Coordinates of N, CA and C and ligand atoms in Angstrom, one line a residue:
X1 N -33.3 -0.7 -40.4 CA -34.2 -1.7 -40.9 C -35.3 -1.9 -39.8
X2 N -36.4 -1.6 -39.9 CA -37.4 -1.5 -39.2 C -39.1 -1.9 -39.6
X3 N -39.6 -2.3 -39.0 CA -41.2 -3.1 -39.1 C -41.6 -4.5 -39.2
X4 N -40.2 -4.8 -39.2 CA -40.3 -6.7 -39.2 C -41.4 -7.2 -38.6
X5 N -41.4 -6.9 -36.7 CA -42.3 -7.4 -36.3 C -44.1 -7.1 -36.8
X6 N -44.1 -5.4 -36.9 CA -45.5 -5.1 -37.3 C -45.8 -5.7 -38.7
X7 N -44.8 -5.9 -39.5 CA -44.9 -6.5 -41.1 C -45.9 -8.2 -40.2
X8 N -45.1 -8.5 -39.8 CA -45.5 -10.3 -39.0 C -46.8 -10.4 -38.8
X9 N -47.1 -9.5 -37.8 CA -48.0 -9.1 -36.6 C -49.6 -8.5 -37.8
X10 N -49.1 -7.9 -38.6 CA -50.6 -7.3 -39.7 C -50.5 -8.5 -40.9
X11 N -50.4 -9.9 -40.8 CA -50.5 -11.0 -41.4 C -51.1 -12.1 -40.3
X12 N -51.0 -11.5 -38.9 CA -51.4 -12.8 -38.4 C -50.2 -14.0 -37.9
X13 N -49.0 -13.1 -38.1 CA -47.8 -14.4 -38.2 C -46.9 -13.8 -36.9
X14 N -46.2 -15.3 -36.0 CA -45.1 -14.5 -34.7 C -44.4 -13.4 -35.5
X15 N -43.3 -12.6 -34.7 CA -42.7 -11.6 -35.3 C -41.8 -12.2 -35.9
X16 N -41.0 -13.5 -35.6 CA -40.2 -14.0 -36.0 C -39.9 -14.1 -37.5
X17 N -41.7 -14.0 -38.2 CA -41.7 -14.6 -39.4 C -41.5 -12.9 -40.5
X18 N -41.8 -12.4 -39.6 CA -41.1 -10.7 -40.1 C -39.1 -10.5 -40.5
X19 N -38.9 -11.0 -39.0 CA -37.5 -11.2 -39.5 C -36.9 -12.5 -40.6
X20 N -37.6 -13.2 -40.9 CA -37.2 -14.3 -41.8 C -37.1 -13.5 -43.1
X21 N -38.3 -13.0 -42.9 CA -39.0 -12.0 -44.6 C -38.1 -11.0 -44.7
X22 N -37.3 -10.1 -43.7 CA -36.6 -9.4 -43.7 C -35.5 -9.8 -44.2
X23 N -34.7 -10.5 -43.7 CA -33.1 -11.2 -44.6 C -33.3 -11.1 -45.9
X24 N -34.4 -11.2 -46.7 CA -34.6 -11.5 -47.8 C -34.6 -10.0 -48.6
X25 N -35.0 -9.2 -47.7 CA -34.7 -7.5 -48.2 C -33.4 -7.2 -48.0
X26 N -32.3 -7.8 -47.1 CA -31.2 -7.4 -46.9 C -30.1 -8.2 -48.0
X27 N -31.2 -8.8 -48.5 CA -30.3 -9.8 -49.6 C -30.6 -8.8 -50.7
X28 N -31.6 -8.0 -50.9 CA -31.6 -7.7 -52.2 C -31.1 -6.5 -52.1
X29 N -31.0 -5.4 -51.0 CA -30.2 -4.4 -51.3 C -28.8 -3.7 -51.0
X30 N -28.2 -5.1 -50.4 CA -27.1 -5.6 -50.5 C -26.5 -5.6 -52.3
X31 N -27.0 -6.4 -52.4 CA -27.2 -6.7 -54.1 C -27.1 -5.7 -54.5
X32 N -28.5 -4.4 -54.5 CA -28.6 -3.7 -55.6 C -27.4 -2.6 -55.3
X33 N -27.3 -2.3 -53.7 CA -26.3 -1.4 -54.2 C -25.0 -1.5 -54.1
X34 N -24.2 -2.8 -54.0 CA -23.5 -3.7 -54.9 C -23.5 -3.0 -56.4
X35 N -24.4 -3.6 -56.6 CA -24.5 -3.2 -58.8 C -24.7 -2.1 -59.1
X36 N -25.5 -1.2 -58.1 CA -25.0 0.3 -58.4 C -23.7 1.0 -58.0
X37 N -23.3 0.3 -57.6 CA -21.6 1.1 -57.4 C -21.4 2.0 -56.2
X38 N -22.1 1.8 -55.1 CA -22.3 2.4 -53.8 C -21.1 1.7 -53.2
X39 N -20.5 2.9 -52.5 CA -19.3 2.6 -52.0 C -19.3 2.1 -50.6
X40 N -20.7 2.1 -49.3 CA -20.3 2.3 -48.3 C -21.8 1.8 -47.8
X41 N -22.2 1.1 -47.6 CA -23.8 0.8 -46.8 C -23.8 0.5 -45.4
X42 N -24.2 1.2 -44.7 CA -24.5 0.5 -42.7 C -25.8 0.2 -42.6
X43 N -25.9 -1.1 -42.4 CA -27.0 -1.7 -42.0 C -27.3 -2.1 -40.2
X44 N -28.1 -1.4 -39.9 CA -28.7 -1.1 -38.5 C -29.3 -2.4 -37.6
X45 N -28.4 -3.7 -37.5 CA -29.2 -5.2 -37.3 C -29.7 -5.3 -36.4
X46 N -29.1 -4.5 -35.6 CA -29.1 -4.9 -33.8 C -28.9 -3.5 -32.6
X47 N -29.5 -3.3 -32.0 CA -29.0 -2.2 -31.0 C -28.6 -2.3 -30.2
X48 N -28.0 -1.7 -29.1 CA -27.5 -2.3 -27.8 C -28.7 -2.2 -27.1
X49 N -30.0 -1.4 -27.6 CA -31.9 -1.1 -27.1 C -31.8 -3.0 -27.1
X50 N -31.7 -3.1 -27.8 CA -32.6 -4.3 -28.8 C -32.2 -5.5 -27.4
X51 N -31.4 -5.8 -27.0 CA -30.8 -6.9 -26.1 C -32.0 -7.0 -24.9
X52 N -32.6 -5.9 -24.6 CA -33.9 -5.9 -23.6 C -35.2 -6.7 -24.4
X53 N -35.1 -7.0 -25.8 CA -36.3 -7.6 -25.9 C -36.7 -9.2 -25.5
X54 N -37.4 -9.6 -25.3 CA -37.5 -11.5 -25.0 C -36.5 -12.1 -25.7
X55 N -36.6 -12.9 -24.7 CA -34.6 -13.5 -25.1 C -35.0 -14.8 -26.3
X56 N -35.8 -14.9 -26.0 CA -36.5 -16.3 -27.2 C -36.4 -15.3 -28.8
X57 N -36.6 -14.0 -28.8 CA -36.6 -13.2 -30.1 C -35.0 -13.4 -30.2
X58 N -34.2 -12.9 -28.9 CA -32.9 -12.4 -29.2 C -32.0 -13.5 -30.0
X59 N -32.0 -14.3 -29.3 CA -31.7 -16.0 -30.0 C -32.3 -15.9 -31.4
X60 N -33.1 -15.7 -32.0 CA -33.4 -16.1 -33.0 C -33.2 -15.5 -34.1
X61 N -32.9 -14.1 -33.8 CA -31.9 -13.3 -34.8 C -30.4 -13.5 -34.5
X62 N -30.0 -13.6 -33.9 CA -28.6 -14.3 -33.7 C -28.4 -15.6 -34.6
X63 N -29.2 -16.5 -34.0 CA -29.0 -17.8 -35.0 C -29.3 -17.3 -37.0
X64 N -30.6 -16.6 -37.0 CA -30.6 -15.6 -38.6 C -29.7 -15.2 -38.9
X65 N -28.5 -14.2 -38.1 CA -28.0 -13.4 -38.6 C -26.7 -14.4 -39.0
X66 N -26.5 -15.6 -38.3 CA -25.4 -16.6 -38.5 C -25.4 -17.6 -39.6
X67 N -27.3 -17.5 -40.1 CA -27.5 -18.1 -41.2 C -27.5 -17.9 -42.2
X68 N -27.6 -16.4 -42.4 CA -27.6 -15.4 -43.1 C -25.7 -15.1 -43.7
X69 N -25.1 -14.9 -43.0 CA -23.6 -15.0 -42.9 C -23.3 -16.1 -43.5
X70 N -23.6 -17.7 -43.4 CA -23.2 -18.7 -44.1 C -23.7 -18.7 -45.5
X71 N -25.1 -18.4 -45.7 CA -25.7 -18.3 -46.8 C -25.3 -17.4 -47.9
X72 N -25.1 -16.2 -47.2 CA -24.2 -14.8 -48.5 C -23.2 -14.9 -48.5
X73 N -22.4 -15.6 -48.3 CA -20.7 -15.4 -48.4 C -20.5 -15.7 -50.1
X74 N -21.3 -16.8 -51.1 CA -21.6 -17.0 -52.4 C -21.2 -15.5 -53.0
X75 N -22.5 -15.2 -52.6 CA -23.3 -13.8 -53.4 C -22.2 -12.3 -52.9
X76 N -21.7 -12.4 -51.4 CA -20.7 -11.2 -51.0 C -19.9 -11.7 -52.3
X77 N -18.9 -12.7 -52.7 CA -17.6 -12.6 -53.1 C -18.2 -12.5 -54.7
X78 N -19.1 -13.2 -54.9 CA -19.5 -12.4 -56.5 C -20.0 -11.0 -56.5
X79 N -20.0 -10.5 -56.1 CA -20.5 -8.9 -55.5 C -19.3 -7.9 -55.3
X80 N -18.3 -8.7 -54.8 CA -17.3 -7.9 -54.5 C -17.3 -7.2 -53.5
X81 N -18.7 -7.5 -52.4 CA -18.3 -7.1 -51.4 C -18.1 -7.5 -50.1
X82 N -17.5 -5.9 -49.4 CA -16.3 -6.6 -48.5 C -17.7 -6.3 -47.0
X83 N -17.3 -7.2 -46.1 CA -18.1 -6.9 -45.0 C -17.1 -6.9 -43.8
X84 N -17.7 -5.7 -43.1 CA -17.0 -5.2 -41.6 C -18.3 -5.4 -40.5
X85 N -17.8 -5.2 -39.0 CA -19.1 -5.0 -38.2 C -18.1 -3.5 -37.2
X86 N -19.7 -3.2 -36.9 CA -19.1 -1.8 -35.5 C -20.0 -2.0 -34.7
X87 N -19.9 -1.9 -33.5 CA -20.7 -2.3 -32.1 C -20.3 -2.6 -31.2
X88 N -20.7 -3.1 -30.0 CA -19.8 -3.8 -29.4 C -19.9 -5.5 -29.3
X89 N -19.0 -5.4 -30.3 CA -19.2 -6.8 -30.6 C -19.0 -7.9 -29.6
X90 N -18.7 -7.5 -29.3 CA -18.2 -9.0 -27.6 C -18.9 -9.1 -26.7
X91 N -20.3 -8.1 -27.1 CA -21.6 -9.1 -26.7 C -22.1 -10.0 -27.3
X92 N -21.9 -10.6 -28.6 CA -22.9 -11.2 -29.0 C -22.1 -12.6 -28.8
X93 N -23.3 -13.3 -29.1 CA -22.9 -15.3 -28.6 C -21.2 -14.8 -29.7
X94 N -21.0 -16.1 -29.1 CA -19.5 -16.5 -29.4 C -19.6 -16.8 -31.2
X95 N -20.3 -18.2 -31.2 CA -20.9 -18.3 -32.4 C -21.2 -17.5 -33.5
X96 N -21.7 -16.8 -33.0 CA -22.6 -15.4 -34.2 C -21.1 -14.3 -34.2
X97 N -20.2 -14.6 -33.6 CA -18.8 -13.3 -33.3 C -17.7 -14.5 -34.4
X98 N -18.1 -15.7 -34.1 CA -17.0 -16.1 -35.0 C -17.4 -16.2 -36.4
X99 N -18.6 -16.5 -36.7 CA -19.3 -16.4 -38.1 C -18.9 -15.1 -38.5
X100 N -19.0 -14.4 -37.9 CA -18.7 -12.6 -38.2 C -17.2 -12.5 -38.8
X101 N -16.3 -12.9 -37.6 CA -14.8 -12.5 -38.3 C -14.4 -13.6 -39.2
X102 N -15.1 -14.5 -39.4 CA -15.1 -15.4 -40.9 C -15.3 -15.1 -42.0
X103 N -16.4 -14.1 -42.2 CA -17.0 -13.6 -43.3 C -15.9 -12.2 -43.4
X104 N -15.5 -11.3 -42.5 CA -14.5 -10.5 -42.5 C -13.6 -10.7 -43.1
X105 N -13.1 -11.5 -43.0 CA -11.8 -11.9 -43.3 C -12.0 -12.7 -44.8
X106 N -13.0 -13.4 -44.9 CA -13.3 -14.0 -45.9 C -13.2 -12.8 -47.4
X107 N -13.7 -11.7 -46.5 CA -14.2 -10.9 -48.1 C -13.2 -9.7 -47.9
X108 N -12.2 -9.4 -47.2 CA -11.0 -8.4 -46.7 C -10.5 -8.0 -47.7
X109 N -10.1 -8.9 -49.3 CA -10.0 -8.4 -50.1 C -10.7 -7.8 -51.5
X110 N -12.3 -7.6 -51.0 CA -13.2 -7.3 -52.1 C -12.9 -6.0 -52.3
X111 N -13.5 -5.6 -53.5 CA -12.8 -3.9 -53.8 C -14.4 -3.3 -54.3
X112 N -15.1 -3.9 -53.9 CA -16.6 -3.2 -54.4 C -17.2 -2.6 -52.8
X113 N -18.2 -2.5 -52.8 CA -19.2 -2.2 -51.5 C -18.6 -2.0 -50.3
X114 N -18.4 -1.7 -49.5 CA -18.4 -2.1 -47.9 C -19.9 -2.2 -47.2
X115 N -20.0 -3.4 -46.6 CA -21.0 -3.6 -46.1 C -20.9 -3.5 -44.5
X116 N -21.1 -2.6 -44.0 CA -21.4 -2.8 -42.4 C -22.4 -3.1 -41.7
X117 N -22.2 -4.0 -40.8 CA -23.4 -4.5 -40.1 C -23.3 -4.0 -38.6
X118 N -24.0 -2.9 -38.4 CA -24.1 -2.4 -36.9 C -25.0 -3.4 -35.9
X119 N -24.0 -4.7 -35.3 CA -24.8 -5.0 -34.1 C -24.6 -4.5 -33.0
X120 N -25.2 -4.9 -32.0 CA -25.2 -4.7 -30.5 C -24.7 -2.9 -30.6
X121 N -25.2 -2.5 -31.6 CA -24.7 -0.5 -31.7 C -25.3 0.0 -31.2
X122 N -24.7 0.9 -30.7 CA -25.4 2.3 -30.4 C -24.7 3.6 -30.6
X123 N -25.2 4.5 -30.7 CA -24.4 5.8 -31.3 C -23.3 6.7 -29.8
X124 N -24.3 6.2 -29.2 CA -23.7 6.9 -27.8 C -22.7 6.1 -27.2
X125 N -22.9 4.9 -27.3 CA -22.0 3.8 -26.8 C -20.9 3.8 -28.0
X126 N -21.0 4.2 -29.0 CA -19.9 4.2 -29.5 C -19.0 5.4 -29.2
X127 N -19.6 6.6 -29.2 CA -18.8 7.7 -28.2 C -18.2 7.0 -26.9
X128 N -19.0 6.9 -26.4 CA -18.0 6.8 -24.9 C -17.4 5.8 -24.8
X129 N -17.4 4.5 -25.7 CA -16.4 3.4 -26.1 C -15.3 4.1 -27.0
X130 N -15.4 4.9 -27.5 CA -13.9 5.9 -28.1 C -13.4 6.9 -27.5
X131 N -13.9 7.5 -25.9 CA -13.6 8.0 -25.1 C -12.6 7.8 -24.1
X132 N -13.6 6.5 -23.6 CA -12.7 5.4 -22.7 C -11.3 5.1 -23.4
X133 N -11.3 4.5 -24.8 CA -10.0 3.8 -25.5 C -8.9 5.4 -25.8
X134 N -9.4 6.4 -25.9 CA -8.7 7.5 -26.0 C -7.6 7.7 -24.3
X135 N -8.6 7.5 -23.5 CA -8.3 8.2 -22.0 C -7.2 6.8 -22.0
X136 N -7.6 5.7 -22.3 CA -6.5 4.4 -22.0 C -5.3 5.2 -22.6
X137 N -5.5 5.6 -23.9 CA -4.0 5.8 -24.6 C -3.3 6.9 -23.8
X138 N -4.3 8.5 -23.1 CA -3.3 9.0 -22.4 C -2.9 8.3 -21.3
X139 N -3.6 7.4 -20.5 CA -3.0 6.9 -19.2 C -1.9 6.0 -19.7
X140 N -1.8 5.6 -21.0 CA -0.4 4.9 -21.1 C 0.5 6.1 -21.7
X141 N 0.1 7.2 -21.8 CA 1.4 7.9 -22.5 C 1.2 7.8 -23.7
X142 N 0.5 7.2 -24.6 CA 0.1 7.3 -25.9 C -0.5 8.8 -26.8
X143 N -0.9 9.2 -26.1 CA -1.7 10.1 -26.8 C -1.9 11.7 -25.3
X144 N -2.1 12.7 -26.0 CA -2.6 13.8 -25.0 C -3.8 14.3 -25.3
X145 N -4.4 15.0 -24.1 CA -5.8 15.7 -24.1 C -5.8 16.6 -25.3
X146 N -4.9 17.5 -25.4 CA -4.3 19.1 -26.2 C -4.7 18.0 -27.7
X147 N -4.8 16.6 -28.2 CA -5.1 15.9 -29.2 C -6.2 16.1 -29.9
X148 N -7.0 16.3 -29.0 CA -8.5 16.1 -29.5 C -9.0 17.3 -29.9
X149 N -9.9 16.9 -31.0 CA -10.2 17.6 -31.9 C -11.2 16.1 -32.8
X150 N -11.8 16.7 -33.7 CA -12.8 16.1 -34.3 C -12.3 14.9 -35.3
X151 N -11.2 15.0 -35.7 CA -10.7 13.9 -36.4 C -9.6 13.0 -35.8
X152 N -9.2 13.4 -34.3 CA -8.8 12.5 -33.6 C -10.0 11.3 -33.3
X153 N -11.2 12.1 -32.6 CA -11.8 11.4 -32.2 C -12.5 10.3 -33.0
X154 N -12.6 10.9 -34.4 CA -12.6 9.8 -35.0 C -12.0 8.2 -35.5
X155 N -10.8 8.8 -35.4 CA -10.0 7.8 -35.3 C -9.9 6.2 -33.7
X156 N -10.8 6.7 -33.3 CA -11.4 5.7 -31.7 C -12.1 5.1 -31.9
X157 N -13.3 5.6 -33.1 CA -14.5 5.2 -33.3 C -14.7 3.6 -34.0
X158 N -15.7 2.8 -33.8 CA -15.3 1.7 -34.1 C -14.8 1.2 -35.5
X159 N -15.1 2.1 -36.5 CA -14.2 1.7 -37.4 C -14.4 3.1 -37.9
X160 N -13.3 3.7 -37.9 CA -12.3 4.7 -38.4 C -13.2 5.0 -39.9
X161 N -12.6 3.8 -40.7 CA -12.7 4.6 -42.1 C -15.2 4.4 -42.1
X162 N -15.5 3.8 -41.3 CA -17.2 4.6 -41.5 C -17.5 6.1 -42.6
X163 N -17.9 6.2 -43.8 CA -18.0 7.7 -43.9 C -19.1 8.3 -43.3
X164 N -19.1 9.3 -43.2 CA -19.9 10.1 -42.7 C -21.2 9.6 -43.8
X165 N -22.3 9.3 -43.9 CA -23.3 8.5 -44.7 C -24.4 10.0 -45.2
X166 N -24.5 9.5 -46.8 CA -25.1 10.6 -47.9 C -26.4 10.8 -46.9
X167 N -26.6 9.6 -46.5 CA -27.9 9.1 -46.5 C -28.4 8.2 -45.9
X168 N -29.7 8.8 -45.0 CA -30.2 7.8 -43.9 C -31.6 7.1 -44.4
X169 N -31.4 6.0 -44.6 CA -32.9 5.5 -44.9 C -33.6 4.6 -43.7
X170 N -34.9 5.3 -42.9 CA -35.1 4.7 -42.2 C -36.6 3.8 -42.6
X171 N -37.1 2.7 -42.5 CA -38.3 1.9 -43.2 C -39.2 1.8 -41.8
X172 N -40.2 1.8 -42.0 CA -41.5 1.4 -41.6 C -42.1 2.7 -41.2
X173 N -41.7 3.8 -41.6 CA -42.3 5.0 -40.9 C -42.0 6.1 -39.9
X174 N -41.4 5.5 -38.9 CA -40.8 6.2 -38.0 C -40.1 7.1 -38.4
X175 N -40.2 8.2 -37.4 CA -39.0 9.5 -37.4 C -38.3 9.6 -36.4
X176 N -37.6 8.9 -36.2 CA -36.6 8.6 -35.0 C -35.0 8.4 -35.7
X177 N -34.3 8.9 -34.8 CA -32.7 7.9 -35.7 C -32.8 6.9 -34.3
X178 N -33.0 6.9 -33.4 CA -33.0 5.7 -32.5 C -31.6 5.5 -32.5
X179 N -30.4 6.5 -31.8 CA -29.6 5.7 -31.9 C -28.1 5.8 -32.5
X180 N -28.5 6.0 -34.0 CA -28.0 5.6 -35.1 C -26.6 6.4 -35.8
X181 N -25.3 6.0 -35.7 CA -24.2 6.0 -36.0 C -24.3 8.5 -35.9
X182 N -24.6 8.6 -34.4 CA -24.7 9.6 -34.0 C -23.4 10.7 -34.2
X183 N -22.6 10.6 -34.7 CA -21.3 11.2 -34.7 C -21.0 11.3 -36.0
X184 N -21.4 10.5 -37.0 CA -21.3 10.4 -38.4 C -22.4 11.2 -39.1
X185 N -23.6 11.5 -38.4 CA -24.9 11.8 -39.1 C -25.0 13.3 -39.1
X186 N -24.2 14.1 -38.8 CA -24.2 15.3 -38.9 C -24.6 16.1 -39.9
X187 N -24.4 15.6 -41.3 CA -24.9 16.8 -42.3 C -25.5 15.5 -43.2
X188 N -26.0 14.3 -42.8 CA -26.7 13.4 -43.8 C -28.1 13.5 -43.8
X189 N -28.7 12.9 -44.9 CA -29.9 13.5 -45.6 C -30.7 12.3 -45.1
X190 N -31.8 12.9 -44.1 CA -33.0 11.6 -43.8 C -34.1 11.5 -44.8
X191 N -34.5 9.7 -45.1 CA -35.2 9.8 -45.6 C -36.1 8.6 -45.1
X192 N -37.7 9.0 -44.7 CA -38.6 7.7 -44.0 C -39.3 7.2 -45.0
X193 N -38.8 5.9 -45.4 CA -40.2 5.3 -46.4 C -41.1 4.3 -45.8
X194 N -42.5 4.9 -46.2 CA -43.2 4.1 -45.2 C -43.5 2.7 -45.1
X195 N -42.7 2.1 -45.8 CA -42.7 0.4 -46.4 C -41.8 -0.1 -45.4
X196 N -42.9 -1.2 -44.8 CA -41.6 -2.3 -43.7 C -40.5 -2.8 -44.6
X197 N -39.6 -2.8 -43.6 CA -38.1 -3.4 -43.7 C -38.6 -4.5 -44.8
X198 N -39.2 -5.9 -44.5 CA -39.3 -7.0 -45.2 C -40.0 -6.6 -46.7
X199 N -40.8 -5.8 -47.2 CA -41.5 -5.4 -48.2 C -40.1 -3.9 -48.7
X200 N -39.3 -3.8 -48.1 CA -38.1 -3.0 -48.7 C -37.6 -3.2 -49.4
X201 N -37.5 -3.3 -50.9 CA -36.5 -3.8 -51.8 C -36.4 -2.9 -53.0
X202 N -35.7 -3.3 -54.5 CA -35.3 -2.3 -55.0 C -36.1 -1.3 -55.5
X203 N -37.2 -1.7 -55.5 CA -38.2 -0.4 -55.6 C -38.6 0.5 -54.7
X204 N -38.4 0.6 -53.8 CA -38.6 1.3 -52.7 C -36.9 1.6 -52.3
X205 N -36.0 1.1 -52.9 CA -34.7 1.6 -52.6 C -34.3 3.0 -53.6
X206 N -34.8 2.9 -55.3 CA -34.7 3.0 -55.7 C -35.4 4.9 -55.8
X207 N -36.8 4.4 -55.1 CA -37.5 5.7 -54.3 C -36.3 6.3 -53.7
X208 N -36.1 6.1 -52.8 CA -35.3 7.1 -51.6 C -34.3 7.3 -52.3
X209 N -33.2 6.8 -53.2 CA -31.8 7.7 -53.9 C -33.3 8.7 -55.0
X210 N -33.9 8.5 -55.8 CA -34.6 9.6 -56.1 C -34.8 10.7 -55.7
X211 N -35.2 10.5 -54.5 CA -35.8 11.8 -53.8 C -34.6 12.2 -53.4
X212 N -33.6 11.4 -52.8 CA -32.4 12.2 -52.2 C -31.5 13.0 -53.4
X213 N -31.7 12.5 -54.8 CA -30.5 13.3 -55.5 C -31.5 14.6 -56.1
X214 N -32.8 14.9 -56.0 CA -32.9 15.9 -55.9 C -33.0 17.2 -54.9
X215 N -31.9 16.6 -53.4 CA -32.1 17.7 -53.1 C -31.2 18.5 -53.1
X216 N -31.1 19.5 -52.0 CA -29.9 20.4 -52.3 C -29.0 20.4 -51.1
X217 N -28.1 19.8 -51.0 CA -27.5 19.9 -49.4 C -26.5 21.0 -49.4
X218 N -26.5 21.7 -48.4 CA -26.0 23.2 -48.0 C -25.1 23.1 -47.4
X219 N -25.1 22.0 -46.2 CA -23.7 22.2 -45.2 C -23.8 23.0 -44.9
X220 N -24.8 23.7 -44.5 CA -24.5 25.4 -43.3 C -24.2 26.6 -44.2
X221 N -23.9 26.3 -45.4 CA -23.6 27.2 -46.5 C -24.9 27.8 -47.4
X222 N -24.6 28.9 -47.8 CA -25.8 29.9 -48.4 C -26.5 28.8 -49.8
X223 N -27.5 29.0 -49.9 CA -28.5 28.3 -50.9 C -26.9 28.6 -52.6
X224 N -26.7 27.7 -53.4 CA -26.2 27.6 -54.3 C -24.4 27.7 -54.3
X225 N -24.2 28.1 -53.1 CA -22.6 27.8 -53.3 C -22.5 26.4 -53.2
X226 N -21.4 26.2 -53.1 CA -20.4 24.8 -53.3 C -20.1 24.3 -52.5
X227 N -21.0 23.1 -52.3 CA -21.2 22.4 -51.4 C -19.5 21.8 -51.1
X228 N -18.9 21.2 -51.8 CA -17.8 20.8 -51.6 C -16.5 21.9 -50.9
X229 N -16.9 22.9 -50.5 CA -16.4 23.9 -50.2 C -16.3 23.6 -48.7
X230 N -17.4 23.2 -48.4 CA -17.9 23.1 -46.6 C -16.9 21.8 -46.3
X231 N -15.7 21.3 -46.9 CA -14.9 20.4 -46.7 C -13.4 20.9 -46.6
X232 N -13.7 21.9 -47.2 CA -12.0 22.8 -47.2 C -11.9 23.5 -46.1
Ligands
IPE301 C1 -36.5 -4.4 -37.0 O1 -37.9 -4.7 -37.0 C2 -35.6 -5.6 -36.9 C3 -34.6 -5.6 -35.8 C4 -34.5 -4.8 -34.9 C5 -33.7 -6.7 -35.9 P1 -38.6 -4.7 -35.6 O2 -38.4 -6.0 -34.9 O3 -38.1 -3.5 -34.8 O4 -40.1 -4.5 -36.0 P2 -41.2 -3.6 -35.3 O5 -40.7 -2.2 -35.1 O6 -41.6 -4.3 -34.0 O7 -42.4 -3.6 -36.3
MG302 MG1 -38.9 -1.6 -34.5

């Protein structure tokens, strides 16, 4: 989710008023792919980058993201969906960590969407955060080196069941992943719409699964075999 502040900033308004405008996109495509029957959404809230910006910003998406959490818990359980976070969450205020595993637990038995909210994330820090917790398990005797392999390591990762994602939608333009759930994104399909995060909603959601189901994904495989092949 990306342009909040430049969305703010090309109206003449603090950046703040970008992130306000923004919740309001995350409400709707939450929603829509809720009703379209999308199994798996990660939403990009926060970075472990992001903690360097002015702490008067940082505060104020923390308190949003806690108001935000009180406010959709309605709309999550009519939705049916369930909300997880991955990050390192034991940075963030106390407050905004207990709203979190409230809404967790609140929606643990929805059977629609999974909603992830990547705060305080990073892709690299989530590697060496499942590195470290791997090396703990050998130094207790838990686990051996001779283990590792690609689906061990997944299993460290901040949440395990993450799928590997169809699809990367990045907004405001940029071509960057900045970041972004690095270990999962191996054979997923990018797509940049040039519409800020807050001006993101189902019409411009609705663009990017377009474009994406016409392409052709190969997985390293020759133009027209079977894609589902590159899994066997
Ligand atoms: C994304 O918008 C929102 C968060 C990181 C929470 P930005 O705040 O990065 O907006 P720009 O990139 O400055 O326009
Ligand atoms: Mg930005």
């Amino acid at each position: 989710m990306d342009g909040n502040g430049r969305w703010a900033t090309e109206r003449g308004k603090p950046r703040v008023f970008g992130h306000v405008a923004g919740v309001q996109s995350v409400r709707a495509v939450v929603t829509e792919c809720a009703r379209l029957g999308l199994g798996s959404l990660t939403l990009y809230a926060f970075s472990v980058e992001n903690w360097k910006r002015p702490p008067a910003e940082v505060r104020y998406l923390m308190r949003l993201l806690r108001a935000y959490l009180r406010r959709a818990l309605k709309t999550l359980m009519e939705n049916g969906v369930r909300l997880r976070c991955i990050g390192r969450l034991h940075d963030l205020p106390e407050k905004t960590l207990a709203e979190l595993r409230r809404t967790e637990a609140k929606t643990q038995h929805n059977q629609g969407l999974v909603l992830r909210l990547a705060l305080s994330y990073g892709g690299r820090s989530e590697i060496a955060d499942a590195v470290r917790r791997f090396g703990e398990d050998v130094q207790a005797g838990r686990a051996h080196p001779s283990e590792v392999d690609e689906e061990t390591l997944r299993r460290y990762l901040y949440d395990p069941e993450t799928p590997d994602p169809d699809l990367i939608i990045r907004t405001a333009g940029e071509m960057r992943m900045s970041n972004f759930l690095l270990w999962q994104l191996s054979y997923s399909e990018f797509y940049v719409s040039p519409v800020g995060w807050p001006d993101f909603r189902e019409e411009a959601l609705h663009a990017a699964f377009h474009d994406y189901a016409a392409r052709e994904r190969r997985y390293g495989l020759v133009p027209g075999a079977d894609a589902s092949a590159a899994s066997e």
